[in-house]
mmCIF file of C-alpha atoms in Angstrom:
data_model
loop_
_atom_site.group_PDB
_atom_site.id
_atom_site.type_symbol
_atom_site.label_atom_id
_atom_site.label_comp_id
_atom_site.label_asym_id
_atom_site.label_seq_id
_atom_site.Cartn_x
_atom_site.Cartn_y
_atom_site.Cartn_z
ATOM 1 C CA UNK H 205 8.698 -42.514 2.414
ATOM 2 C CA UNK H 206 12.084 -41.025 3.277
ATOM 3 C CA UNK H 207 13.977 -43.129 5.803
ATOM 4 C CA UNK H 208 16.134 -41.857 8.655
ATOM 5 C CA UNK H 209 19.387 -42.275 6.761
ATOM 6 C CA UNK H 210 18.093 -40.180 3.869
ATOM 7 C CA UNK H 211 16.957 -37.442 6.251
ATOM 8 C CA UNK H 212 20.428 -37.344 7.791
ATOM 9 C CA UNK H 213 21.983 -37.095 4.332
ATOM 10 C CA UNK H 214 19.681 -34.172 3.528
ATOM 11 C CA UNK H 215 20.719 -32.436 6.757
ATOM 12 C CA UNK H 216 24.388 -32.855 5.853
ATOM 13 C CA UNK H 217 23.728 -31.417 2.387
ATOM 14 C CA UNK H 218 21.950 -28.371 3.819
ATOM 15 C CA UNK H 219 24.837 -27.955 6.265
ATOM 16 C CA UNK H 220 27.256 -27.819 3.333
ATOM 17 C CA UNK H 221 25.116 -25.175 1.625
ATOM 18 C CA UNK H 222 24.974 -23.043 4.776
ATOM 19 C CA UNK H 223 28.754 -23.198 5.118
ATOM 20 C CA UNK H 224 29.400 -22.546 1.412
ATOM 21 C CA UNK H 225 27.081 -19.511 1.393
ATOM 22 C CA UNK H 226 28.768 -18.023 4.449
ATOM 23 C CA UNK H 227 25.609 -18.412 6.526
ATOM 24 C CA UNK H 228 27.348 -20.476 9.230
ATOM 25 C CA UNK H 229 30.969 -19.603 9.973
ATOM 26 C CA UNK H 230 33.112 -22.090 11.892
ATOM 27 C CA UNK H 231 30.655 -24.246 13.879
ATOM 28 C CA UNK H 232 27.760 -21.730 13.793
ATOM 29 C CA UNK H 233 24.163 -22.704 13.132
ATOM 30 C CA UNK H 234 22.059 -25.795 13.655
ATOM 31 C CA UNK H 235 19.539 -27.917 11.743
ATOM 32 C CA UNK H 236 16.716 -30.157 12.928
ATOM 33 C CA UNK H 237 14.228 -32.472 11.227
ATOM 34 C CA UNK H 238 11.064 -33.942 12.722
ATOM 35 C CA UNK H 239 11.457 -37.723 12.593
ATOM 36 C CA UNK H 240 8.151 -38.737 14.186
ATOM 37 C CA UNK H 241 5.855 -37.775 17.072
ATOM 38 C CA UNK H 242 8.533 -38.701 19.638
ATOM 39 C CA UNK H 243 11.907 -37.976 18.038
ATOM 40 C CA UNK H 244 13.726 -35.151 16.284
ATOM 41 C CA UNK H 245 17.033 -35.343 14.433
ATOM 42 C CA UNK H 246 19.444 -32.496 15.199
ATOM 43 C CA UNK H 247 22.978 -31.413 14.422
ATOM 44 C CA UNK H 248 25.650 -31.675 17.138
ATOM 45 C CA UNK H 249 27.334 -28.785 18.912
ATOM 46 C CA UNK H 250 30.866 -27.653 18.008
ATOM 47 C CA UNK H 251 30.856 -29.297 14.561
ATOM 48 C CA UNK H 252 31.143 -27.270 11.347
ATOM 49 C CA UNK H 253 27.992 -27.545 9.254
ATOM 50 C CA UNK H 254 30.179 -27.722 6.172
ATOM 51 C CA UNK H 255 31.692 -31.050 7.203
ATOM 52 C CA UNK H 256 28.797 -32.947 8.767
ATOM 53 C CA UNK H 257 28.578 -36.723 8.428
ATOM 54 C CA UNK H 258 25.482 -38.833 8.951
ATOM 55 C CA UNK H 259 26.981 -40.439 12.061
ATOM 56 C CA UNK H 260 27.325 -36.965 13.613
ATOM 57 C CA UNK H 261 23.547 -36.395 13.684
ATOM 58 C CA UNK H 262 21.932 -36.661 17.121
ATOM 59 C CA UNK H 263 18.419 -37.605 18.149
ATOM 60 C CA UNK H 264 16.370 -35.808 20.849
ATOM 61 C CA UNK H 265 12.846 -35.964 22.255
ATOM 62 C CA UNK H 266 10.362 -33.076 22.347
ATOM 63 C CA UNK H 267 11.823 -31.834 25.635
ATOM 64 C CA UNK H 268 15.324 -31.609 24.188
ATOM 65 C CA UNK H 269 16.650 -34.693 25.974
ATOM 66 C CA UNK H 270 19.265 -36.483 23.897
ATOM 67 C CA UNK H 271 18.241 -40.012 22.931
ATOM 68 C CA UNK H 272 21.024 -41.029 20.541
ATOM 69 C CA UNK H 273 24.257 -39.827 18.984
ATOM 70 C CA UNK H 274 27.963 -40.021 19.773
ATOM 71 C CA UNK H 275 28.283 -36.218 19.888
ATOM 72 C CA UNK H 276 26.392 -33.800 22.146
ATOM 73 C CA UNK H 277 23.296 -32.230 20.599
ATOM 74 C CA UNK H 278 23.217 -28.514 19.790
ATOM 75 C CA UNK H 279 22.564 -26.283 22.788
ATOM 76 C CA UNK H 280 19.970 -24.312 20.791
ATOM 77 C CA UNK H 281 17.613 -27.212 20.085
ATOM 78 C CA UNK H 282 15.002 -25.617 22.394
ATOM 79 C CA UNK H 283 14.593 -22.849 19.809
ATOM 80 C CA UNK H 284 13.647 -25.458 17.217
ATOM 81 C CA UNK H 285 11.235 -27.138 19.621
ATOM 82 C CA UNK H 286 9.329 -23.858 19.982
ATOM 83 C CA UNK H 287 8.518 -24.174 16.290
ATOM 84 C CA UNK H 288 7.622 -27.857 16.279
ATOM 85 C CA UNK H 289 5.308 -27.534 19.279
ATOM 86 C CA UNK H 290 3.279 -24.711 17.698
ATOM 87 C CA UNK H 291 3.443 -25.701 14.020
ATOM 88 C CA UNK H 292 2.406 -29.321 13.321
ATOM 89 C CA UNK H 293 2.835 -28.616 9.589
ATOM 90 C CA UNK H 294 6.561 -27.915 10.020
ATOM 91 C CA UNK H 295 9.036 -30.785 9.631
ATOM 92 C CA UNK H 296 12.375 -28.953 9.540
ATOM 93 C CA UNK H 297 14.020 -25.901 11.134
ATOM 94 C CA UNK H 298 17.237 -24.101 10.151
ATOM 95 C CA UNK H 299 19.017 -21.574 12.372
ATOM 96 C CA UNK H 300 22.107 -19.696 11.189
ATOM 97 C CA UNK H 301 23.692 -16.266 10.790
ATOM 98 C CA UNK H 302 23.311 -15.099 7.150
ATOM 99 C CA UNK H 303 25.309 -11.839 7.052
ATOM 100 C CA UNK H 304 22.865 -9.468 5.347
ATOM 101 C CA UNK H 305 19.841 -10.566 7.351
ATOM 102 C CA UNK H 306 21.939 -10.582 10.518
ATOM 103 C CA UNK H 307 22.954 -6.977 9.757
ATOM 104 C CA UNK H 308 19.247 -6.100 10.027
ATOM 105 C CA UNK H 309 19.150 -8.087 13.289
ATOM 106 C CA UNK H 310 22.076 -6.137 14.736
ATOM 107 C CA UNK H 311 20.616 -2.786 13.620
ATOM 108 C CA UNK H 312 17.120 -3.753 14.892
ATOM 109 C CA UNK H 313 15.870 -2.697 11.458
ATOM 110 C CA UNK H 314 12.482 -4.280 10.637
ATOM 111 C CA UNK H 315 12.332 -6.156 7.334
ATOM 112 C CA UNK H 316 10.253 -3.947 4.994
ATOM 113 C CA UNK H 317 7.400 -5.372 2.962
ATOM 114 C CA UNK H 318 5.874 -4.543 -0.421
ATOM 115 C CA UNK H 319 9.171 -4.385 -2.320
ATOM 116 C CA UNK H 320 9.798 -7.734 -4.104
ATOM 117 C CA UNK H 321 7.059 -10.085 -5.415
ATOM 118 C CA UNK H 322 8.920 -13.273 -4.491
ATOM 119 C CA UNK H 323 9.334 -12.127 -0.893
ATOM 120 C CA UNK H 324 5.644 -11.267 -0.582
ATOM 121 C CA UNK H 325 4.571 -14.657 -1.916
ATOM 122 C CA UNK H 326 7.138 -17.022 -0.386
ATOM 123 C CA UNK H 327 8.112 -15.263 2.857
ATOM 124 C CA UNK H 328 5.399 -12.782 3.754
ATOM 125 C CA UNK H 329 5.751 -11.577 7.329
ATOM 126 C CA UNK H 330 9.313 -11.603 8.668
ATOM 127 C CA UNK H 331 9.189 -10.725 12.356
ATOM 128 C CA UNK H 332 12.043 -9.733 14.664
ATOM 129 C CA UNK H 333 12.242 -11.414 18.074
ATOM 130 C CA UNK H 334 13.732 -9.682 21.108
ATOM 131 C CA UNK H 335 17.286 -10.609 22.119
ATOM 132 C CA UNK H 336 17.943 -13.227 24.785
ATOM 133 C CA UNK H 337 21.125 -15.130 25.609
ATOM 134 C CA UNK H 338 21.150 -18.137 23.243
ATOM 135 C CA UNK H 339 20.618 -21.670 24.503
ATOM 136 C CA UNK H 340 18.014 -21.425 27.255
ATOM 137 C CA UNK H 341 14.243 -21.597 27.402
ATOM 138 C CA UNK H 342 13.903 -17.791 27.558
ATOM 139 C CA UNK H 343 15.732 -17.626 24.248
ATOM 140 C CA UNK H 344 13.460 -20.284 22.763
ATOM 141 C CA UNK H 345 10.364 -18.441 23.990
ATOM 142 C CA UNK H 346 11.262 -15.229 22.136
ATOM 143 C CA UNK H 347 9.912 -16.574 18.841
ATOM 144 C CA UNK H 348 6.630 -17.972 20.194
ATOM 145 C CA UNK H 349 4.557 -14.843 19.418
ATOM 146 C CA UNK H 350 5.460 -15.161 15.734
ATOM 147 C CA UNK H 351 5.714 -18.844 14.854
ATOM 148 C CA UNK H 352 2.121 -19.223 13.633
ATOM 149 C CA UNK H 353 2.186 -16.196 11.318
ATOM 150 C CA UNK H 354 5.735 -16.529 9.958
ATOM 151 C CA UNK H 355 8.039 -19.023 8.326
ATOM 152 C CA UNK H 356 11.140 -16.860 8.871
ATOM 153 C CA UNK H 357 12.079 -14.875 11.980
ATOM 154 C CA UNK H 358 14.963 -12.480 12.584
ATOM 155 C CA UNK H 359 16.608 -12.942 15.994
ATOM 156 C CA UNK H 360 17.744 -9.552 17.291
ATOM 157 C CA UNK H 361 21.555 -9.276 17.544
ATOM 158 C CA UNK H 362 21.874 -12.934 16.570
ATOM 159 C CA UNK H 363 20.704 -14.368 13.235
ATOM 160 C CA UNK H 364 17.686 -16.062 11.674
ATOM 161 C CA UNK H 365 15.457 -19.072 12.153
ATOM 162 C CA UNK H 366 13.405 -20.423 9.262
ATOM 163 C CA UNK H 367 11.236 -23.490 8.858
ATOM 164 C CA UNK H 368 9.082 -25.414 6.426
ATOM 165 C CA UNK H 369 7.585 -28.767 5.415
ATOM 166 C CA UNK H 370 11.054 -30.197 4.709
ATOM 167 C CA UNK H 371 14.649 -29.211 5.330
ATOM 168 C CA UNK H 372 15.300 -27.889 1.834
ATOM 169 C CA UNK H 373 12.324 -25.505 1.941
ATOM 170 C CA UNK H 374 13.338 -24.401 5.424
ATOM 171 C CA UNK H 375 16.766 -23.571 4.001
ATOM 172 C CA UNK H 376 15.230 -21.777 1.007
ATOM 173 C CA UNK H 377 13.541 -19.313 3.352
ATOM 174 C CA UNK H 378 16.925 -18.471 4.846
ATOM 175 C CA UNK H 379 18.422 -17.968 1.403
ATOM 176 C CA UNK H 380 15.508 -15.791 0.265
ATOM 177 C CA UNK H 381 15.598 -13.486 3.296
ATOM 178 C CA UNK H 382 19.361 -12.953 3.060
ATOM 179 C CA UNK H 383 19.207 -12.240 -0.687
ATOM 180 C CA UNK H 384 16.361 -9.806 -0.022
ATOM 181 C CA UNK H 385 18.302 -7.995 2.701
ATOM 182 C CA UNK H 386 21.303 -7.740 0.380
ATOM 183 C CA UNK H 387 19.125 -6.214 -2.371
ATOM 184 C CA UNK H 388 17.663 -3.726 0.110
ATOM 185 C CA UNK H 389 21.115 -2.628 1.239
ATOM 186 C CA UNK H 390 22.280 -2.201 -2.380
ATOM 187 C CA UNK H 391 19.130 -0.268 -3.313
ATOM 188 C CA UNK H 392 19.619 2.065 -0.356
ATOM 189 C CA UNK H 393 23.163 2.738 -1.540
ATOM 190 C CA UNK H 394 21.708 3.775 -4.905
ATOM 191 C CA UNK H 395 19.445 6.216 -3.117
ATOM 192 C CA UNK H 396 15.923 4.896 -2.501
ATOM 193 C CA UNK H 397 13.635 1.889 -2.167
ATOM 194 C CA UNK H 398 10.326 1.964 -4.053
ATOM 195 C CA UNK H 399 7.289 0.107 -2.715
ATOM 196 C CA UNK H 400 4.195 -1.501 -4.180
ATOM 197 C CA UNK H 401 0.818 0.183 -3.865
ATOM 198 C CA UNK H 402 -1.752 -1.543 -1.630
ATOM 199 C CA UNK H 403 -3.593 -2.721 -4.753
ATOM 200 C CA UNK H 404 -0.455 -4.297 -6.185
ATOM 201 C CA UNK H 405 0.220 -5.955 -2.834
ATOM 202 C CA UNK H 406 -3.345 -7.269 -2.696
ATOM 203 C CA UNK H 407 -2.852 -8.870 -6.129
ATOM 204 C CA UNK H 408 0.258 -10.668 -4.828
ATOM 205 C CA UNK H 409 -1.584 -11.844 -1.713
ATOM 206 C CA UNK H 410 -4.432 -13.161 -3.868
ATOM 207 C CA UNK H 411 -1.853 -15.053 -5.944
ATOM 208 C CA UNK H 412 -0.318 -16.371 -2.746
ATOM 209 C CA UNK H 413 -3.703 -17.646 -1.591
ATOM 210 C CA UNK H 414 -4.308 -19.400 -4.921
ATOM 211 C CA UNK H 415 -0.923 -21.120 -4.565
ATOM 212 C CA UNK H 416 -2.006 -22.453 -1.181
ATOM 213 C CA UNK H 417 0.135 -20.218 1.046
ATOM 214 C CA UNK H 418 -1.274 -18.566 4.153
ATOM 215 C CA UNK H 419 -0.630 -14.962 5.190
ATOM 216 C CA UNK H 420 -2.087 -13.051 8.170
ATOM 217 C CA UNK H 421 -2.610 -10.043 5.894
ATOM 218 C CA UNK H 422 -5.178 -11.814 3.717
ATOM 219 C CA UNK H 423 -7.984 -10.490 5.914
ATOM 220 C CA UNK H 424 -6.510 -7.039 6.516
ATOM 221 C CA UNK H 425 -7.439 -3.680 5.016
ATOM 222 C CA UNK H 426 -5.312 -2.327 2.177
ATOM 223 C CA UNK H 427 -3.926 0.451 4.369
ATOM 224 C CA UNK H 428 -2.229 -2.074 6.662
ATOM 225 C CA UNK H 429 -0.719 -4.382 4.057
ATOM 226 C CA UNK H 430 2.710 -2.741 3.897
ATOM 227 C CA UNK H 431 3.081 -1.637 7.516
ATOM 228 C CA UNK H 432 5.036 -3.519 10.166
ATOM 229 C CA UNK H 433 1.979 -5.555 11.059
ATOM 230 C CA UNK H 434 3.469 -7.935 13.597
ATOM 231 C CA UNK H 435 4.788 -4.969 15.539
ATOM 232 C CA UNK H 436 1.784 -2.724 15.042
ATOM 233 C CA UNK H 437 -0.707 -5.323 16.226
ATOM 234 C CA UNK H 438 0.984 -5.613 19.616
ATOM 235 C CA UNK H 439 2.481 -9.111 19.485
ATOM 236 C CA UNK H 440 5.117 -8.125 22.046
ATOM 237 C CA UNK H 441 6.488 -5.034 23.741
ATOM 238 C CA UNK H 442 9.595 -5.288 21.563
ATOM 239 C CA UNK H 443 8.790 -2.988 18.649
ATOM 240 C CA UNK H 444 11.859 -2.048 16.570
ATOM 241 C CA UNK H 445 11.304 1.042 14.425
ATOM 242 C CA UNK H 446 12.545 1.482 10.888
ATOM 243 C CA UNK H 447 15.426 3.909 10.435
ATOM 244 C CA UNK H 448 17.436 3.052 7.317
ATOM 245 C CA UNK H 449 14.356 1.743 5.511
ATOM 246 C CA UNK H 450 11.651 4.002 6.888
ATOM 247 C CA UNK H 451 8.839 4.555 4.387
ATOM 248 C CA UNK H 452 8.275 8.214 3.700
ATOM 249 C CA UNK H 453 4.553 7.646 3.168
ATOM 250 C CA UNK H 454 4.317 5.654 6.466
ATOM 251 C CA UNK H 455 0.980 4.179 5.437
ATOM 252 C CA UNK H 456 -0.075 3.831 1.824
ATOM 253 C CA UNK H 457 -3.290 5.674 2.755
ATOM 254 C CA UNK H 458 -1.363 8.696 4.047
ATOM 255 C CA UNK H 459 -0.664 12.099 2.574
ATOM 256 C CA UNK H 460 2.370 11.022 0.557
ATOM 257 C CA UNK H 461 0.751 7.970 -0.965
ATOM 258 C CA UNK H 462 0.447 9.735 -4.314
ATOM 259 C CA UNK H 463 4.151 9.073 -4.780
ATOM 260 C CA UNK H 464 3.290 5.385 -5.088
ATOM 261 C CA UNK H 465 0.281 5.943 -7.320
ATOM 262 C CA UNK H 466 -2.302 6.524 -4.565
ATOM 263 C CA UNK H 467 -4.495 9.601 -4.325
ATOM 264 C CA UNK H 468 -4.299 11.551 -1.036
ATOM 265 C CA UNK H 469 -7.201 11.318 1.379
ATOM 266 C CA UNK H 470 -9.894 13.983 1.105
ATOM 267 C CA UNK H 471 -9.011 15.662 4.405
ATOM 268 C CA UNK H 472 -5.376 15.967 3.312
ATOM 269 C CA UNK H 473 -6.468 17.452 -0.012
ATOM 270 C CA UNK H 474 -8.578 20.015 1.840
ATOM 271 C CA UNK H 475 -5.572 21.044 3.907
ATOM 272 C CA UNK H 476 -3.463 21.353 0.762
ATOM 273 C CA UNK H 477 -6.095 23.473 -1.015
ATOM 274 C CA UNK H 478 -6.437 25.711 2.040
ATOM 275 C CA UNK H 479 -2.680 26.216 2.276
ATOM 276 C CA UNK H 480 -2.381 27.070 -1.427
ATOM 277 C CA UNK H 481 -5.305 29.500 -1.168
ATOM 278 C CA UNK H 482 -3.695 31.295 1.769
ATOM 279 C CA UNK H 483 -0.426 31.640 -0.126
ATOM 280 C CA UNK H 484 -2.170 32.956 -3.248
ATOM 281 C CA UNK H 485 -4.161 35.522 -1.237
ATOM 282 C CA UNK H 486 -1.011 36.623 0.575
ATOM 283 C CA UNK H 487 0.799 37.079 -2.762
ATOM 284 C CA UNK H 488 -2.096 39.123 -4.203
ATOM 285 C CA UNK H 489 -2.212 41.295 -1.118
ATOM 286 C CA UNK H 490 1.510 41.929 -1.288
ATOM 287 C CA UNK H 491 1.298 42.872 -4.973
ATOM 288 C CA UNK H 492 -1.532 45.351 -4.438
ATOM 289 C CA UNK H 493 0.356 47.501 -1.911
#
């Protein structure tokens, strides 16, 4: 069993990592850990995460009321509570502003899927929540549609929130999503981003299931595996559309799927054959005049 002091030490360590990685400039970001069924440990407001001490850590109840601590608790603790109240398996939440992932948040660019194996297995769905002024209950409610299906959420025009069974794994999700966004940006600068086929994605999801991870796509058809599922299935009215990372094939079952190793659908092949036939007949007619 990890005692309260050890949990506070872990929070301070994660704070140092956030600051060192440039994920939390100045006094940005906040960290919480579920202590028990009544209490949650949280970082204080207006204190740099890179210089946290155990005595700085506050304690709040599940309504956000401060129970202990010499410094005032973070104003964004309600965001963390939205996770804890809907995910009993989660014991830690990290919110910060990793620059590459936050660039996607500012651009309202959905995080593409079916690109990197590690992201498919360890992150899966990464939703984007609509913007609200930070700190209040409306802000905290923006992530509620996604908490059950995700372990990492992009906050539009703001940053990220990630969570897991302990504070280190919650932090790992933040690190993974920012590294992924950086790779995507670099790949786009080189010219293009290549995607997995639905079959390759299904293999990764099967591996994910064997490892004990859940994913809402496990019961979906192949054609939907690489689409923006959380948007397409109508979770909210906020539905950001891809621009910089728009897939040319749209759906891996579409007409351009052959570029990723998929055969076109029969009806698309018929259209193609008809078009070619018309062009050939036109050329023959022109040559016979």
